[in-house]
């Protein structure tokens, strides 16, 4: 058995196979268009690879994708050192090949390869929809995952935001956000955030849906970035830097209005240690244990803190 990088033709072949897992509500041709457009995005072109685990006769036994993401490790002097982390996505084994350990061998081989090729190796992360045991075998450790839900509504009153954000504002919005004051964290680039917005553009085109009027908002020194998940009718908060409870409520109230205007059902954001204490007081907010997208981390070097101490904003999801 061997690990290889997929050719463009092999990527297209895998798209037809993986549609059953991730394609709904798109048709097979629409899903193939989605995948082609996402691969053509600048962030994907810069740091995405598709890996195949092959049998000795060349048959594909399992596949996955990896995306490069910047990460930062704080030294004893408090200074941050930038490194290389990778997100793993689209781990797939066809049904008739499951139960034989192919996915585990693929994950082990990919991690070993990344340890060798990463200039400044830090970690590999994934977001499991099949629980933790499969990936624990390959050294991944899960992080408890909770969501907050808020129904979309044209909510009246409350503290107004200073303004909405457009796609051209993403880089500036990220620059004004506070990075986590923790020993180790991953931080998305503006291109990575725009990759999420490209997903929004694709689904809006293919499903003939209106797009939200903004991709975020600011109030005082506080900032939020969000995107539409048309598949589930949600406005998903990608990054939230709220300096106090009042700002958190203002940003999320604005998100409710934006979601309502776009015909979405709710606003959803991932709980993070830095914002959890601010969210309980937002009127109507409901905390629920996440069903899927369980963050898991595997170190590529010694000395990283335990996975539960690492924050995972939704912008890191793949």
Short mmCIF file of C-alpha atoms in Angstrom, two decimals:
data_model
loop_
_atom_site.label_atom_id
_atom_site.label_comp_id
_atom_site.label_asym_id
_atom_site.label_seq_id
_atom_site.Cartn_x
_atom_site.Cartn_y
_atom_site.Cartn_z
CA UNK A 1 0.00 0.00 0.00
CA UNK A 2 1.15 3.55 -0.65
CA UNK A 3 0.29 7.21 -0.10
CA UNK A 4 0.20 9.43 -3.20
CA UNK A 5 -0.99 12.89 -4.18
CA UNK A 6 -4.04 12.81 -6.44
CA UNK A 7 -3.92 14.08 -10.00
CA UNK A 8 -6.62 16.45 -11.24
CA UNK A 9 -8.33 13.53 -12.96
CA UNK A 10 -8.28 11.47 -9.78
CA UNK A 11 -9.73 14.39 -7.79
CA UNK A 12 -12.64 14.58 -10.22
CA UNK A 13 -13.17 10.82 -9.92
CA UNK A 14 -13.27 11.07 -6.12
CA UNK A 15 -15.83 13.88 -6.33
CA UNK A 16 -18.27 11.55 -8.04
CA UNK A 17 -17.71 8.99 -5.28
CA UNK A 18 -17.92 11.36 -2.30
CA UNK A 19 -21.10 13.10 -3.46
CA UNK A 20 -23.13 10.54 -1.51
CA UNK A 21 -21.52 11.71 1.74
CA UNK A 22 -21.37 15.48 1.30
CA UNK A 23 -23.24 16.45 -1.85
CA UNK A 24 -26.83 16.93 -0.70
CA UNK A 25 -28.81 18.98 -1.71
CA UNK A 26 -26.67 19.44 -4.81
CA UNK A 27 -26.82 17.17 -7.83
CA UNK A 28 -23.65 15.32 -8.80
CA UNK A 29 -22.75 17.90 -11.50
CA UNK A 30 -23.44 20.75 -9.07
CA UNK A 31 -21.30 19.11 -6.39
CA UNK A 32 -18.48 18.62 -8.90
CA UNK A 33 -18.75 22.31 -9.79
CA UNK A 34 -18.63 23.19 -6.09
CA UNK A 35 -15.46 21.16 -5.58
CA UNK A 36 -13.78 22.57 -8.69
CA UNK A 37 -14.53 26.14 -7.61
CA UNK A 38 -13.29 25.56 -4.07
CA UNK A 39 -10.05 24.04 -5.36
CA UNK A 40 -9.58 27.04 -7.66
CA UNK A 41 -9.83 29.47 -4.74
CA UNK A 42 -6.49 31.20 -3.93
CA UNK A 43 -6.33 29.71 -0.43
CA UNK A 44 -6.76 26.19 -1.81
CA UNK A 45 -4.26 26.74 -4.61
CA UNK A 46 -1.71 27.91 -2.06
CA UNK A 47 -1.96 25.10 0.47
CA UNK A 48 -4.37 22.28 -0.42
CA UNK A 49 -3.49 18.68 -1.31
CA UNK A 50 -5.66 15.63 -2.00
CA UNK A 51 -4.18 12.35 -0.74
CA UNK A 52 -4.97 8.81 -1.88
CA UNK A 53 -4.24 5.57 -0.03
CA UNK A 54 -3.67 3.01 -2.75
CA UNK A 55 -3.68 -0.76 -2.84
CA UNK A 56 -0.72 -2.48 -4.49
CA UNK A 57 -2.77 -2.80 -7.68
CA UNK A 58 -3.50 0.95 -7.77
CA UNK A 59 -7.08 0.87 -6.45
CA UNK A 60 -8.06 3.80 -4.23
CA UNK A 61 -8.82 2.51 -0.72
CA UNK A 62 -9.32 5.87 1.05
CA UNK A 63 -8.78 9.57 0.46
CA UNK A 64 -8.58 12.90 2.28
CA UNK A 65 -7.60 16.53 1.80
CA UNK A 66 -5.17 18.72 3.72
CA UNK A 67 -5.08 22.53 3.97
CA UNK A 68 -2.24 24.60 5.36
CA UNK A 69 -3.14 26.93 8.25
CA UNK A 70 -0.89 29.29 10.21
CA UNK A 71 -0.38 28.48 13.89
CA UNK A 72 1.47 30.17 16.74
CA UNK A 73 3.36 28.73 19.72
CA UNK A 74 4.20 30.95 22.68
CA UNK A 75 7.67 30.53 24.13
CA UNK A 76 8.82 30.87 27.74
CA UNK A 77 9.53 34.55 27.05
CA UNK A 78 5.94 35.10 25.93
CA UNK A 79 6.91 35.65 22.30
CA UNK A 80 4.96 33.91 19.53
CA UNK A 81 6.67 31.69 16.98
CA UNK A 82 4.75 31.10 13.76
CA UNK A 83 4.54 27.55 12.47
CA UNK A 84 2.74 25.23 10.09
CA UNK A 85 -0.43 23.39 10.94
CA UNK A 86 -2.75 21.48 8.65
CA UNK A 87 -6.47 20.88 8.57
CA UNK A 88 -7.66 17.49 7.35
CA UNK A 89 -10.99 17.25 5.56
CA UNK A 90 -13.09 14.85 3.48
CA UNK A 91 -11.73 11.61 4.91
CA UNK A 92 -13.58 8.98 2.88
CA UNK A 93 -13.62 5.23 2.38
CA UNK A 94 -16.19 3.65 0.11
CA UNK A 95 -18.73 1.53 1.95
CA UNK A 96 -17.59 -1.80 0.54
CA UNK A 97 -14.03 -1.08 1.73
CA UNK A 98 -14.86 -0.01 5.29
CA UNK A 99 -13.93 -1.90 8.44
CA UNK A 100 -10.47 -2.85 7.17
CA UNK A 101 -8.41 -0.02 8.70
CA UNK A 102 -7.79 1.86 5.45
CA UNK A 103 -8.76 5.27 6.87
CA UNK A 104 -6.55 4.77 9.93
CA UNK A 105 -3.56 3.84 7.76
CA UNK A 106 -4.24 6.85 5.55
CA UNK A 107 -4.34 9.19 8.55
CA UNK A 108 -1.13 7.74 9.96
CA UNK A 109 0.63 8.04 6.61
CA UNK A 110 -0.51 11.62 6.00
CA UNK A 111 0.63 12.74 9.46
CA UNK A 112 4.01 11.08 8.96
CA UNK A 113 4.37 12.81 5.58
CA UNK A 114 3.44 16.20 7.04
CA UNK A 115 6.00 15.77 9.81
CA UNK A 116 8.64 15.39 7.11
CA UNK A 117 7.60 18.16 4.72
CA UNK A 118 6.36 20.91 7.06
CA UNK A 119 9.05 23.62 7.40
CA UNK A 120 7.93 24.47 10.97
CA UNK A 121 5.64 21.59 12.04
CA UNK A 122 3.08 22.29 14.75
CA UNK A 123 -0.11 20.22 14.44
CA UNK A 124 -2.83 18.58 12.39
CA UNK A 125 -6.50 19.29 13.15
CA UNK A 126 -9.75 17.83 11.91
CA UNK A 127 -13.45 18.16 12.65
CA UNK A 128 -14.97 14.71 13.02
CA UNK A 129 -18.55 13.90 12.07
CA UNK A 130 -18.12 10.24 13.09
CA UNK A 131 -17.09 10.66 16.72
CA UNK A 132 -13.63 10.40 18.27
CA UNK A 133 -12.60 6.70 18.37
CA UNK A 134 -11.63 6.39 14.69
CA UNK A 135 -9.18 9.27 14.88
CA UNK A 136 -7.89 8.56 18.39
CA UNK A 137 -6.15 5.54 16.83
CA UNK A 138 -3.98 7.97 14.88
CA UNK A 139 -3.08 10.16 17.85
CA UNK A 140 -5.86 12.76 17.65
CA UNK A 141 -7.38 14.11 20.87
CA UNK A 142 -10.87 15.58 20.88
CA UNK A 143 -12.07 18.87 22.36
CA UNK A 144 -15.58 19.18 23.89
CA UNK A 145 -17.79 21.03 21.43
CA UNK A 146 -20.80 23.27 22.08
CA UNK A 147 -22.84 25.53 19.84
CA UNK A 148 -24.98 28.56 20.59
CA UNK A 149 -28.19 29.04 18.60
CA UNK A 150 -30.21 32.20 18.16
CA UNK A 151 -33.34 32.35 16.02
CA UNK A 152 -33.20 34.73 13.08
CA UNK A 153 -35.42 37.76 13.68
CA UNK A 154 -35.80 41.39 12.73
CA UNK A 155 -34.98 42.24 16.34
CA UNK A 156 -35.91 45.79 17.30
CA UNK A 157 -33.96 48.13 19.53
CA UNK A 158 -30.76 47.35 21.38
CA UNK A 159 -27.31 48.82 20.95
CA UNK A 160 -26.72 49.51 17.25
CA UNK A 161 -23.56 48.31 15.54
CA UNK A 162 -21.23 50.86 14.00
CA UNK A 163 -21.47 49.23 10.60
CA UNK A 164 -21.60 46.05 8.56
CA UNK A 165 -18.60 44.43 6.89
CA UNK A 166 -18.20 43.48 3.24
CA UNK A 167 -15.84 41.00 1.63
CA UNK A 168 -13.21 43.67 1.03
CA UNK A 169 -13.17 44.39 4.78
CA UNK A 170 -12.14 40.88 5.91
CA UNK A 171 -8.39 41.49 6.14
CA UNK A 172 -8.90 44.64 8.18
CA UNK A 173 -11.42 42.91 10.43
CA UNK A 174 -8.98 40.09 11.19
CA UNK A 175 -6.19 42.58 11.88
CA UNK A 176 -8.28 44.37 14.55
CA UNK A 177 -9.27 41.15 16.31
CA UNK A 178 -7.37 40.09 19.42
CA UNK A 179 -5.47 36.86 19.03
CA UNK A 180 -5.95 34.35 21.88
CA UNK A 181 -3.73 34.81 24.92
CA UNK A 182 -2.95 31.09 25.16
CA UNK A 183 0.20 28.97 24.70
CA UNK A 184 -0.83 27.65 21.26
CA UNK A 185 -3.47 28.56 18.69
CA UNK A 186 -4.30 28.43 14.99
CA UNK A 187 -5.28 31.64 13.23
CA UNK A 188 -7.01 31.93 9.84
CA UNK A 189 -5.78 34.19 7.09
CA UNK A 190 -8.05 36.54 5.17
CA UNK A 191 -7.86 34.09 2.27
CA UNK A 192 -9.05 31.27 4.51
CA UNK A 193 -12.04 33.33 5.65
CA UNK A 194 -12.77 34.21 2.03
CA UNK A 195 -12.77 30.47 1.23
CA UNK A 196 -15.82 30.23 3.51
CA UNK A 197 -17.37 33.15 1.66
CA UNK A 198 -16.65 31.36 -1.61
CA UNK A 199 -18.73 28.45 -0.33
CA UNK A 200 -21.50 30.97 0.31
CA UNK A 201 -21.16 32.33 -3.23
CA UNK A 202 -21.26 28.84 -4.71
CA UNK A 203 -24.40 27.74 -2.87
CA UNK A 204 -26.10 31.05 -3.58
CA UNK A 205 -25.42 30.52 -7.28
CA UNK A 206 -26.34 26.84 -7.45
CA UNK A 207 -29.43 27.04 -5.21
CA UNK A 208 -30.58 30.48 -6.43
CA UNK A 209 -30.52 31.92 -2.90
CA UNK A 210 -30.01 35.56 -1.88
CA UNK A 211 -26.77 36.24 -0.05
CA UNK A 212 -26.67 38.06 3.31
CA UNK A 213 -26.20 41.81 3.05
CA UNK A 214 -22.97 41.67 5.07
CA UNK A 215 -20.28 39.21 6.18
CA UNK A 216 -19.84 40.72 9.63
CA UNK A 217 -20.14 43.82 11.76
CA UNK A 218 -18.22 46.06 14.16
CA UNK A 219 -19.25 47.87 17.30
CA UNK A 220 -16.62 49.84 19.16
CA UNK A 221 -13.50 47.66 19.31
CA UNK A 222 -15.54 44.45 18.87
CA UNK A 223 -15.82 42.53 15.61
CA UNK A 224 -17.68 39.55 14.16
CA UNK A 225 -17.34 37.75 10.83
CA UNK A 226 -20.01 35.41 9.50
CA UNK A 227 -21.11 33.48 6.44
CA UNK A 228 -24.25 31.79 5.15
CA UNK A 229 -24.53 28.01 5.38
CA UNK A 230 -27.26 27.65 2.77
CA UNK A 231 -27.34 23.87 3.13
CA UNK A 232 -28.77 24.18 6.66
CA UNK A 233 -30.37 27.62 6.47
CA UNK A 234 -27.99 29.17 9.00
CA UNK A 235 -25.84 32.25 9.39
CA UNK A 236 -22.62 30.89 10.90
CA UNK A 237 -20.37 33.16 12.95
CA UNK A 238 -16.79 32.45 11.83
CA UNK A 239 -14.93 34.74 14.24
CA UNK A 240 -16.20 36.66 17.26
CA UNK A 241 -14.11 39.14 19.23
CA UNK A 242 -16.50 40.78 21.69
CA UNK A 243 -14.88 43.01 24.30
CA UNK A 244 -17.88 42.90 26.67
CA UNK A 245 -21.38 41.46 26.98
CA UNK A 246 -23.03 44.55 25.51
CA UNK A 247 -20.91 44.33 22.36
CA UNK A 248 -21.57 40.58 22.07
CA UNK A 249 -25.31 41.19 22.22
CA UNK A 250 -25.12 44.01 19.66
CA UNK A 251 -23.12 41.93 17.17
CA UNK A 252 -25.35 38.88 17.52
CA UNK A 253 -28.53 40.96 17.31
CA UNK A 254 -27.22 42.37 14.05
CA UNK A 255 -26.47 38.81 12.90
CA UNK A 256 -30.09 37.88 13.67
CA UNK A 257 -31.32 40.72 11.48
CA UNK A 258 -28.96 39.78 8.63
CA UNK A 259 -30.05 36.13 8.86
CA UNK A 260 -33.72 37.09 8.88
CA UNK A 261 -33.36 39.30 5.84
CA UNK A 262 -31.57 36.50 3.96
CA UNK A 263 -34.36 34.03 4.75
CA UNK A 264 -32.25 31.92 7.12
CA UNK A 265 -33.56 30.12 10.20
CA UNK A 266 -30.97 30.88 12.83
CA UNK A 267 -27.58 32.23 13.82
CA UNK A 268 -25.04 29.65 15.03
CA UNK A 269 -21.67 30.20 16.65
CA UNK A 270 -19.12 27.91 18.26
CA UNK A 271 -18.43 28.33 21.94
CA UNK A 272 -14.89 29.41 22.74
CA UNK A 273 -13.31 29.98 26.16
CA UNK A 274 -12.79 33.69 25.51
CA UNK A 275 -16.44 34.37 24.63
CA UNK A 276 -18.41 31.75 26.59
CA UNK A 277 -18.96 34.01 29.60
CA UNK A 278 -20.39 36.77 27.37
CA UNK A 279 -22.95 34.69 25.52
CA UNK A 280 -25.21 33.37 28.27
CA UNK A 281 -26.80 36.77 28.69
CA UNK A 282 -27.76 37.24 25.04
CA UNK A 283 -31.59 37.10 25.00
CA UNK A 284 -32.85 33.97 23.29
CA UNK A 285 -29.43 32.30 22.98
CA UNK A 286 -29.54 28.53 23.55
CA UNK A 287 -26.47 26.38 24.26
CA UNK A 288 -26.49 22.91 22.67
CA UNK A 289 -23.90 20.15 22.46
CA UNK A 290 -22.61 20.03 18.90
CA UNK A 291 -23.72 17.13 16.73
CA UNK A 292 -20.69 16.67 14.49
CA UNK A 293 -17.66 18.84 13.64
CA UNK A 294 -15.88 17.64 16.79
CA UNK A 295 -12.47 19.38 16.91
CA UNK A 296 -9.53 17.00 17.24
CA UNK A 297 -5.81 17.77 17.29
CA UNK A 298 -2.66 15.72 16.69
CA UNK A 299 0.73 17.30 17.48
CA UNK A 300 3.46 17.19 14.86
CA UNK A 301 6.09 18.15 17.43
CA UNK A 302 6.59 17.74 21.19
CA UNK A 303 5.73 20.49 23.62
CA UNK A 304 2.28 21.51 22.44
CA UNK A 305 -0.36 22.06 25.15
CA UNK A 306 -3.21 19.54 25.54
CA UNK A 307 -5.87 19.76 22.82
CA UNK A 308 -8.64 20.97 25.19
CA UNK A 309 -6.56 24.10 25.86
CA UNK A 310 -6.53 25.07 22.17
CA UNK A 311 -9.31 27.41 20.92
CA UNK A 312 -11.12 26.47 17.72
CA UNK A 313 -13.07 29.29 16.03
CA UNK A 314 -15.48 28.22 13.30
CA UNK A 315 -13.25 29.83 10.64
CA UNK A 316 -10.87 26.88 11.05
CA UNK A 317 -13.54 24.35 10.04
CA UNK A 318 -13.11 22.48 6.76
#
